[in-house]
mmCIF file of C-alpha atoms in Angstrom:
data_model
loop_
_atom_site.group_PDB
_atom_site.id
_atom_site.type_symbol
_atom_site.label_atom_id
_atom_site.label_comp_id
_atom_site.label_asym_id
_atom_site.label_seq_id
_atom_site.Cartn_x
_atom_site.Cartn_y
_atom_site.Cartn_z
ATOM 1 C CA MET A 972 -44.173 28.622 -21.214
ATOM 2 C CA ARG A 973 -45.104 25.030 -20.611
ATOM 3 C CA ALA A 974 -44.502 23.856 -17.027
ATOM 4 C CA LEU A 975 -41.937 21.130 -16.499
ATOM 5 C CA PRO A 976 -43.360 17.822 -15.265
ATOM 6 C CA LYS A 977 -42.840 17.020 -11.604
ATOM 7 C CA LEU A 978 -40.221 14.411 -10.881
ATOM 8 C CA PRO A 979 -41.476 11.204 -9.240
ATOM 9 C CA ARG A 980 -40.792 11.234 -5.518
ATOM 10 C CA LEU A 981 -38.670 8.062 -5.749
ATOM 11 C CA LEU A 982 -36.431 9.635 -8.391
ATOM 12 C CA VAL A 983 -35.970 12.710 -6.227
ATOM 13 C CA VAL A 984 -34.950 10.503 -3.294
ATOM 14 C CA VAL A 985 -32.487 8.557 -5.472
ATOM 15 C CA VAL A 986 -30.927 11.773 -6.764
ATOM 16 C CA LEU A 987 -30.584 13.189 -3.257
ATOM 17 C CA VAL A 988 -29.053 9.955 -1.924
ATOM 18 C CA ALA A 989 -26.595 9.822 -4.831
ATOM 19 C CA ALA A 990 -25.633 13.441 -4.237
ATOM 20 C CA GLY A 991 -25.124 12.723 -0.554
ATOM 21 C CA LEU A 992 -22.896 9.719 -1.285
ATOM 22 C CA PHE A 993 -20.856 11.809 -3.695
ATOM 23 C CA LEU A 994 -20.306 14.489 -1.058
ATOM 24 C CA VAL A 995 -19.306 11.851 1.514
ATOM 25 C CA ALA A 996 -16.833 10.289 -0.946
ATOM 26 C CA TRP A 997 -15.412 13.704 -1.819
ATOM 27 C CA ALA A 998 -15.005 14.623 1.847
ATOM 28 C CA ALA A 999 -13.285 11.284 2.552
ATOM 29 C CA ALA A 1000 -10.934 11.697 -0.388
ATOM 30 C CA THR A 1001 -9.865 15.166 0.723
ATOM 31 C CA ALA A 1002 -9.860 14.542 4.481
ATOM 32 C CA GLN A 1003 -6.777 15.505 6.470
ATOM 33 C CA THR A 1004 -4.525 12.617 7.432
ATOM 34 C CA GLU A 1005 -2.632 12.241 10.691
ATOM 35 C CA ARG A 1006 0.958 11.330 11.460
ATOM 36 C CA ALA A 1007 1.377 7.780 12.798
ATOM 37 C CA GLU A 1008 2.008 7.436 16.516
ATOM 38 C CA PRO A 1009 5.101 5.609 17.813
ATOM 39 C CA PRO A 1010 4.535 1.865 18.364
ATOM 40 C CA PRO A 1011 3.693 0.546 21.830
ATOM 41 C CA ALA A 1012 6.629 -0.197 24.103
ATOM 42 C CA GLY A 1013 8.421 -3.407 23.194
ATOM 43 C CA LEU A 1014 7.270 -3.434 19.574
ATOM 44 C CA ALA A 1015 9.100 -2.453 16.389
ATOM 45 C CA VAL A 1016 8.069 -0.873 13.084
ATOM 46 C CA ALA A 1017 8.800 -1.790 9.470
ATOM 47 C CA THR A 1018 7.594 0.203 6.459
ATOM 48 C CA PHE A 1019 7.246 -1.188 2.956
ATOM 49 C CA ALA A 1020 5.943 0.222 -0.319
ATOM 50 C CA GLY A 1021 4.796 -2.186 -2.987
ATOM 51 C CA GLY A 1022 2.127 -0.532 -5.068
ATOM 52 C CA CYS A 1023 -1.486 -0.393 -3.888
ATOM 53 C CA PHE A 1024 -1.473 -0.592 -0.101
ATOM 54 C CA TRP A 1025 -4.750 -2.559 -0.119
ATOM 55 C CA CYS A 1026 -2.801 -5.489 -1.546
ATOM 56 C CA MET A 1027 0.120 -5.231 0.855
ATOM 57 C CA GLU A 1028 -1.988 -5.752 3.987
ATOM 58 C CA PRO A 1029 -3.086 -9.421 3.594
ATOM 59 C CA PRO A 1030 0.337 -11.134 3.444
ATOM 60 C CA PHE A 1031 1.601 -9.272 6.518
ATOM 61 C CA ASP A 1032 -1.629 -9.611 8.491
ATOM 62 C CA ALA A 1033 -1.257 -13.369 8.149
ATOM 63 C CA LEU A 1034 2.118 -13.448 9.913
ATOM 64 C CA GLU A 1035 2.463 -14.533 13.508
ATOM 65 C CA GLY A 1036 4.217 -11.773 15.412
ATOM 66 C CA VAL A 1037 2.728 -8.943 13.358
ATOM 67 C CA LYS A 1038 0.504 -6.940 15.699
ATOM 68 C CA SER A 1039 -0.979 -4.434 13.236
ATOM 69 C CA THR A 1040 -0.730 -3.132 9.697
ATOM 70 C CA THR A 1041 -1.656 0.387 8.605
ATOM 71 C CA SER A 1042 -2.003 1.764 5.098
ATOM 72 C CA GLY A 1043 -0.636 5.238 4.550
ATOM 73 C CA TYR A 1044 1.681 7.635 2.737
ATOM 74 C CA ILE A 1045 5.412 8.235 3.116
ATOM 75 C CA GLY A 1046 8.312 9.911 1.372
ATOM 76 C CA GLY A 1047 6.685 13.126 0.211
ATOM 77 C CA SER A 1048 7.062 16.824 0.818
ATOM 78 C CA LYS A 1049 3.574 17.778 2.042
ATOM 79 C CA ASP A 1050 2.239 17.360 5.561
ATOM 80 C CA SER A 1051 -1.080 15.580 6.034
ATOM 81 C CA PRO A 1052 -1.633 14.622 2.383
ATOM 82 C CA SER A 1053 -4.996 13.265 1.241
ATOM 83 C CA TYR A 1054 -5.464 10.243 -0.980
ATOM 84 C CA ARG A 1055 -6.533 12.513 -3.817
ATOM 85 C CA GLU A 1056 -3.325 14.551 -3.463
ATOM 86 C CA VAL A 1057 -1.061 11.514 -3.258
ATOM 87 C CA THR A 1058 -2.612 9.790 -6.273
ATOM 88 C CA SER A 1059 -2.147 12.962 -8.307
ATOM 89 C CA GLY A 1060 1.593 12.232 -8.102
ATOM 90 C CA ARG A 1061 2.418 15.811 -7.140
ATOM 91 C CA THR A 1062 3.299 15.395 -3.448
ATOM 92 C CA GLY A 1063 6.139 12.898 -3.832
ATOM 93 C CA HIS A 1064 4.534 10.387 -1.464
ATOM 94 C CA THR A 1065 4.179 6.696 -2.127
ATOM 95 C CA GLU A 1066 1.467 4.381 -0.864
ATOM 96 C CA ALA A 1067 3.021 2.229 1.844
ATOM 97 C CA LEU A 1068 2.300 -0.201 4.648
ATOM 98 C CA ARG A 1069 3.375 0.315 8.256
ATOM 99 C CA VAL A 1070 3.921 -2.985 10.046
ATOM 100 C CA VAL A 1071 4.071 -3.079 13.839
ATOM 101 C CA TYR A 1072 5.625 -6.332 15.009
ATOM 102 C CA ASP A 1073 7.150 -8.137 17.974
ATOM 103 C CA ALA A 1074 10.804 -8.812 17.179
ATOM 104 C CA GLN A 1075 10.760 -11.668 19.708
ATOM 105 C CA GLU A 1076 8.188 -13.486 17.553
ATOM 106 C CA ILE A 1077 9.213 -12.530 14.017
ATOM 107 C CA THR A 1078 12.422 -11.031 12.670
ATOM 108 C CA TYR A 1079 12.877 -8.122 10.303
ATOM 109 C CA GLN A 1080 14.578 -10.534 7.899
ATOM 110 C CA GLU A 1081 11.425 -12.646 7.804
ATOM 111 C CA LEU A 1082 9.391 -9.529 7.014
ATOM 112 C CA LEU A 1083 11.811 -8.721 4.182
ATOM 113 C CA ASP A 1084 11.370 -12.227 2.757
ATOM 114 C CA VAL A 1085 7.597 -11.730 2.655
ATOM 115 C CA TYR A 1086 7.966 -8.270 1.167
ATOM 116 C CA TRP A 1087 10.048 -9.404 -1.806
ATOM 117 C CA ARG A 1088 7.554 -12.101 -2.732
ATOM 118 C CA ASN A 1089 4.706 -9.634 -2.839
ATOM 119 C CA VAL A 1090 6.218 -7.027 -5.163
ATOM 120 C CA ASP A 1091 7.616 -6.852 -8.672
ATOM 121 C CA PRO A 1092 11.207 -5.800 -7.875
ATOM 122 C CA LEU A 1093 11.931 -5.100 -11.545
ATOM 123 C CA GLN A 1094 9.407 -2.271 -11.928
ATOM 124 C CA ASP A 1095 10.270 1.297 -10.986
ATOM 125 C CA ASP A 1096 7.645 4.057 -10.598
ATOM 126 C CA ARG A 1097 4.837 1.535 -10.950
ATOM 127 C CA GLN A 1098 3.583 -1.794 -9.662
ATOM 128 C CA PHE A 1099 1.403 -4.012 -11.832
ATOM 129 C CA CYS A 1100 -1.398 -1.874 -13.354
ATOM 130 C CA ASP A 1101 -0.783 1.116 -11.059
ATOM 131 C CA VAL A 1102 1.513 3.624 -12.731
ATOM 132 C CA GLY A 1103 3.301 6.612 -11.192
ATOM 133 C CA SER A 1104 5.854 7.478 -8.527
ATOM 134 C CA GLN A 1105 3.114 7.181 -5.890
ATOM 135 C CA TYR A 1106 3.225 3.408 -6.506
ATOM 136 C CA ARG A 1107 7.004 2.996 -6.555
ATOM 137 C CA PRO A 1108 8.369 0.047 -4.596
ATOM 138 C CA ALA A 1109 10.645 0.924 -1.695
ATOM 139 C CA ILE A 1110 11.850 -0.265 1.685
ATOM 140 C CA PHE A 1111 11.816 2.524 4.265
ATOM 141 C CA VAL A 1112 14.263 1.707 7.049
ATOM 142 C CA HIS A 1113 13.992 2.944 10.634
ATOM 143 C CA ASP A 1114 17.535 2.312 11.878
ATOM 144 C CA ASP A 1115 20.998 1.178 10.817
ATOM 145 C CA GLU A 1116 20.254 -2.489 11.446
ATOM 146 C CA GLN A 1117 17.194 -2.441 9.200
ATOM 147 C CA ARG A 1118 19.241 -0.742 6.498
ATOM 148 C CA ARG A 1119 22.009 -3.341 6.780
ATOM 149 C CA LEU A 1120 19.550 -6.218 6.515
ATOM 150 C CA ALA A 1121 17.578 -4.610 3.692
ATOM 151 C CA GLU A 1122 20.683 -3.861 1.617
ATOM 152 C CA ALA A 1123 22.064 -7.362 2.176
ATOM 153 C CA SER A 1124 18.730 -8.884 1.234
ATOM 154 C CA LYS A 1125 18.530 -6.834 -1.962
ATOM 155 C CA LYS A 1126 22.120 -7.734 -2.875
ATOM 156 C CA ARG A 1127 21.470 -11.464 -2.394
ATOM 157 C CA LEU A 1128 18.425 -11.285 -4.618
ATOM 158 C CA ASP A 1129 20.277 -9.275 -7.246
ATOM 159 C CA GLU A 1130 23.142 -11.780 -7.292
ATOM 160 C CA SER A 1131 20.960 -14.887 -7.121
ATOM 161 C CA GLY A 1132 20.535 -15.089 -10.886
ATOM 162 C CA ARG A 1133 16.783 -15.382 -10.516
ATOM 163 C CA PHE A 1134 16.146 -12.347 -12.707
ATOM 164 C CA GLN A 1135 17.781 -11.107 -15.896
ATOM 165 C CA HIS A 1136 17.221 -7.477 -14.929
ATOM 166 C CA PRO A 1137 18.483 -5.541 -11.865
ATOM 167 C CA ILE A 1138 16.430 -5.004 -8.729
ATOM 168 C CA VAL A 1139 15.130 -1.419 -8.772
ATOM 169 C CA VAL A 1140 13.575 -1.263 -5.295
ATOM 170 C CA GLU A 1141 15.040 1.699 -3.409
ATOM 171 C CA ILE A 1142 16.065 1.586 0.260
ATOM 172 C CA GLU A 1143 15.322 4.903 1.942
ATOM 173 C CA ASP A 1144 15.301 6.351 5.444
ATOM 174 C CA ALA A 1145 11.800 6.396 6.875
ATOM 175 C CA GLY A 1146 10.314 9.828 7.464
ATOM 176 C CA ASP A 1147 6.832 10.811 8.578
ATOM 177 C CA PHE A 1148 4.185 8.204 7.891
ATOM 178 C CA TRP A 1149 0.706 9.614 7.309
ATOM 179 C CA VAL A 1150 -2.158 7.253 8.136
ATOM 180 C CA ALA A 1151 -4.467 6.869 5.150
ATOM 181 C CA GLU A 1152 -8.184 7.596 5.371
ATOM 182 C CA GLU A 1153 -10.218 5.041 7.333
ATOM 183 C CA TYR A 1154 -11.963 3.559 4.294
ATOM 184 C CA HIS A 1155 -8.563 2.339 3.037
ATOM 185 C CA GLN A 1156 -7.738 0.413 6.216
ATOM 186 C CA ASP A 1157 -8.379 -3.365 5.977
ATOM 187 C CA TYR A 1158 -10.013 -2.790 2.596
ATOM 188 C CA TYR A 1159 -9.667 -6.445 1.642
ATOM 189 C CA GLU A 1160 -11.762 -7.439 4.668
ATOM 190 C CA LYS A 1161 -14.355 -4.685 4.390
ATOM 191 C CA ASN A 1162 -14.853 -5.086 0.618
ATOM 192 C CA PRO A 1163 -13.742 -8.636 -0.275
ATOM 193 C CA VAL A 1164 -15.499 -8.818 -3.658
ATOM 194 C CA ARG A 1165 -14.263 -5.418 -4.861
ATOM 195 C CA TYR A 1166 -10.791 -6.206 -3.575
ATOM 196 C CA LYS A 1167 -10.654 -9.527 -5.414
ATOM 197 C CA VAL A 1168 -11.855 -7.937 -8.652
ATOM 198 C CA TYR A 1169 -9.212 -5.217 -8.339
ATOM 199 C CA SER A 1170 -6.249 -7.429 -7.395
ATOM 200 C CA THR A 1171 -7.048 -9.963 -10.117
ATOM 201 C CA GLY A 1172 -7.890 -7.386 -12.768
ATOM 202 C CA CYS A 1173 -4.706 -5.455 -12.016
ATOM 203 C CA GLY A 1174 -2.675 -8.533 -12.895
ATOM 204 C CA ARG A 1175 -0.964 -8.625 -9.515
ATOM 205 C CA GLU A 1176 -1.559 -12.296 -8.733
ATOM 206 C CA ARG A 1177 -0.585 -13.429 -12.229
ATOM 207 C CA ARG A 1178 2.625 -11.403 -12.247
ATOM 208 C CA LEU A 1179 3.655 -12.535 -8.759
ATOM 209 C CA GLU A 1180 3.268 -16.159 -9.817
ATOM 210 C CA GLN A 1181 5.429 -15.495 -12.890
ATOM 211 C CA LEU A 1182 8.131 -13.944 -10.702
ATOM 212 C CA TRP A 1183 8.064 -16.127 -7.626
ATOM 213 C CA GLY A 1184 6.040 -19.217 -8.434
ATOM 214 C CA ARG A 1185 3.172 -20.425 -6.265
ATOM 215 C CA ASP A 1186 5.101 -19.628 -3.064
ATOM 216 C CA SER A 1187 4.573 -15.865 -3.591
ATOM 217 C CA ASP A 1188 2.599 -15.519 -0.364
#
C-alpha cells in the first residue's frame, strides 16, 4: 500500500490550533453558570429582557447612576444553565440584563423609559432577527413598587396611541438570575466590529428607529 504523504508542519500546527480553539469554545459554551450575588448595600437591581443581551448593555451602561450591567439568564426551570442550553429553547430561560443602580442618582422609572426605547414591544417570543422564547421581551420586577411602576408604564404606552397593536411585553416576578459566561460580558466593548455587524445585520437599529424615531437611545 502506498504511504500517505506527510503533512507540512505548518498545516499540522494550524489544525492543532483550530482544534484547540474549538475545544475552548465548546467548554465555554457548556460551562456552568453561577447565581448572581445580591447588590452592594445601598444599591438596587432592575432586570430587563429585550432579545440579545449583548445589545441591551450599551444603552444602560451609558446612564449616570448605573453602577454595573450583567448579561445572564432568568425565568427558566434549570439551575446553572449554559448558553448552549438556553439558546436551545428547552430550559425556559430568557436572555436578560441585570442592572445595578443607585436610586439616588437614577430612578427605576428612568430605567423603564430607556428599556422601552431599546426593544420592540410588539414582538412576542422573538426580538428582531432572534427567534424563540429565549429572546422574549420581559420586565422582571424585584418588589411591589417596581411592579406598580412597570405596569403603569406599560399601560401608558399601550394607551398612548403610538402603536396600532398591543404591547406584548410581560411583567414577571424576578427569580434566580444566572450570570452568563464571561465571553458574553461587555461583548460590544471586547468585540466592537463583530458586535456592530451583528446588531446592524439583525435589523435592530433599523427597527428601533421605525418604532421610536432617532431618540431610541
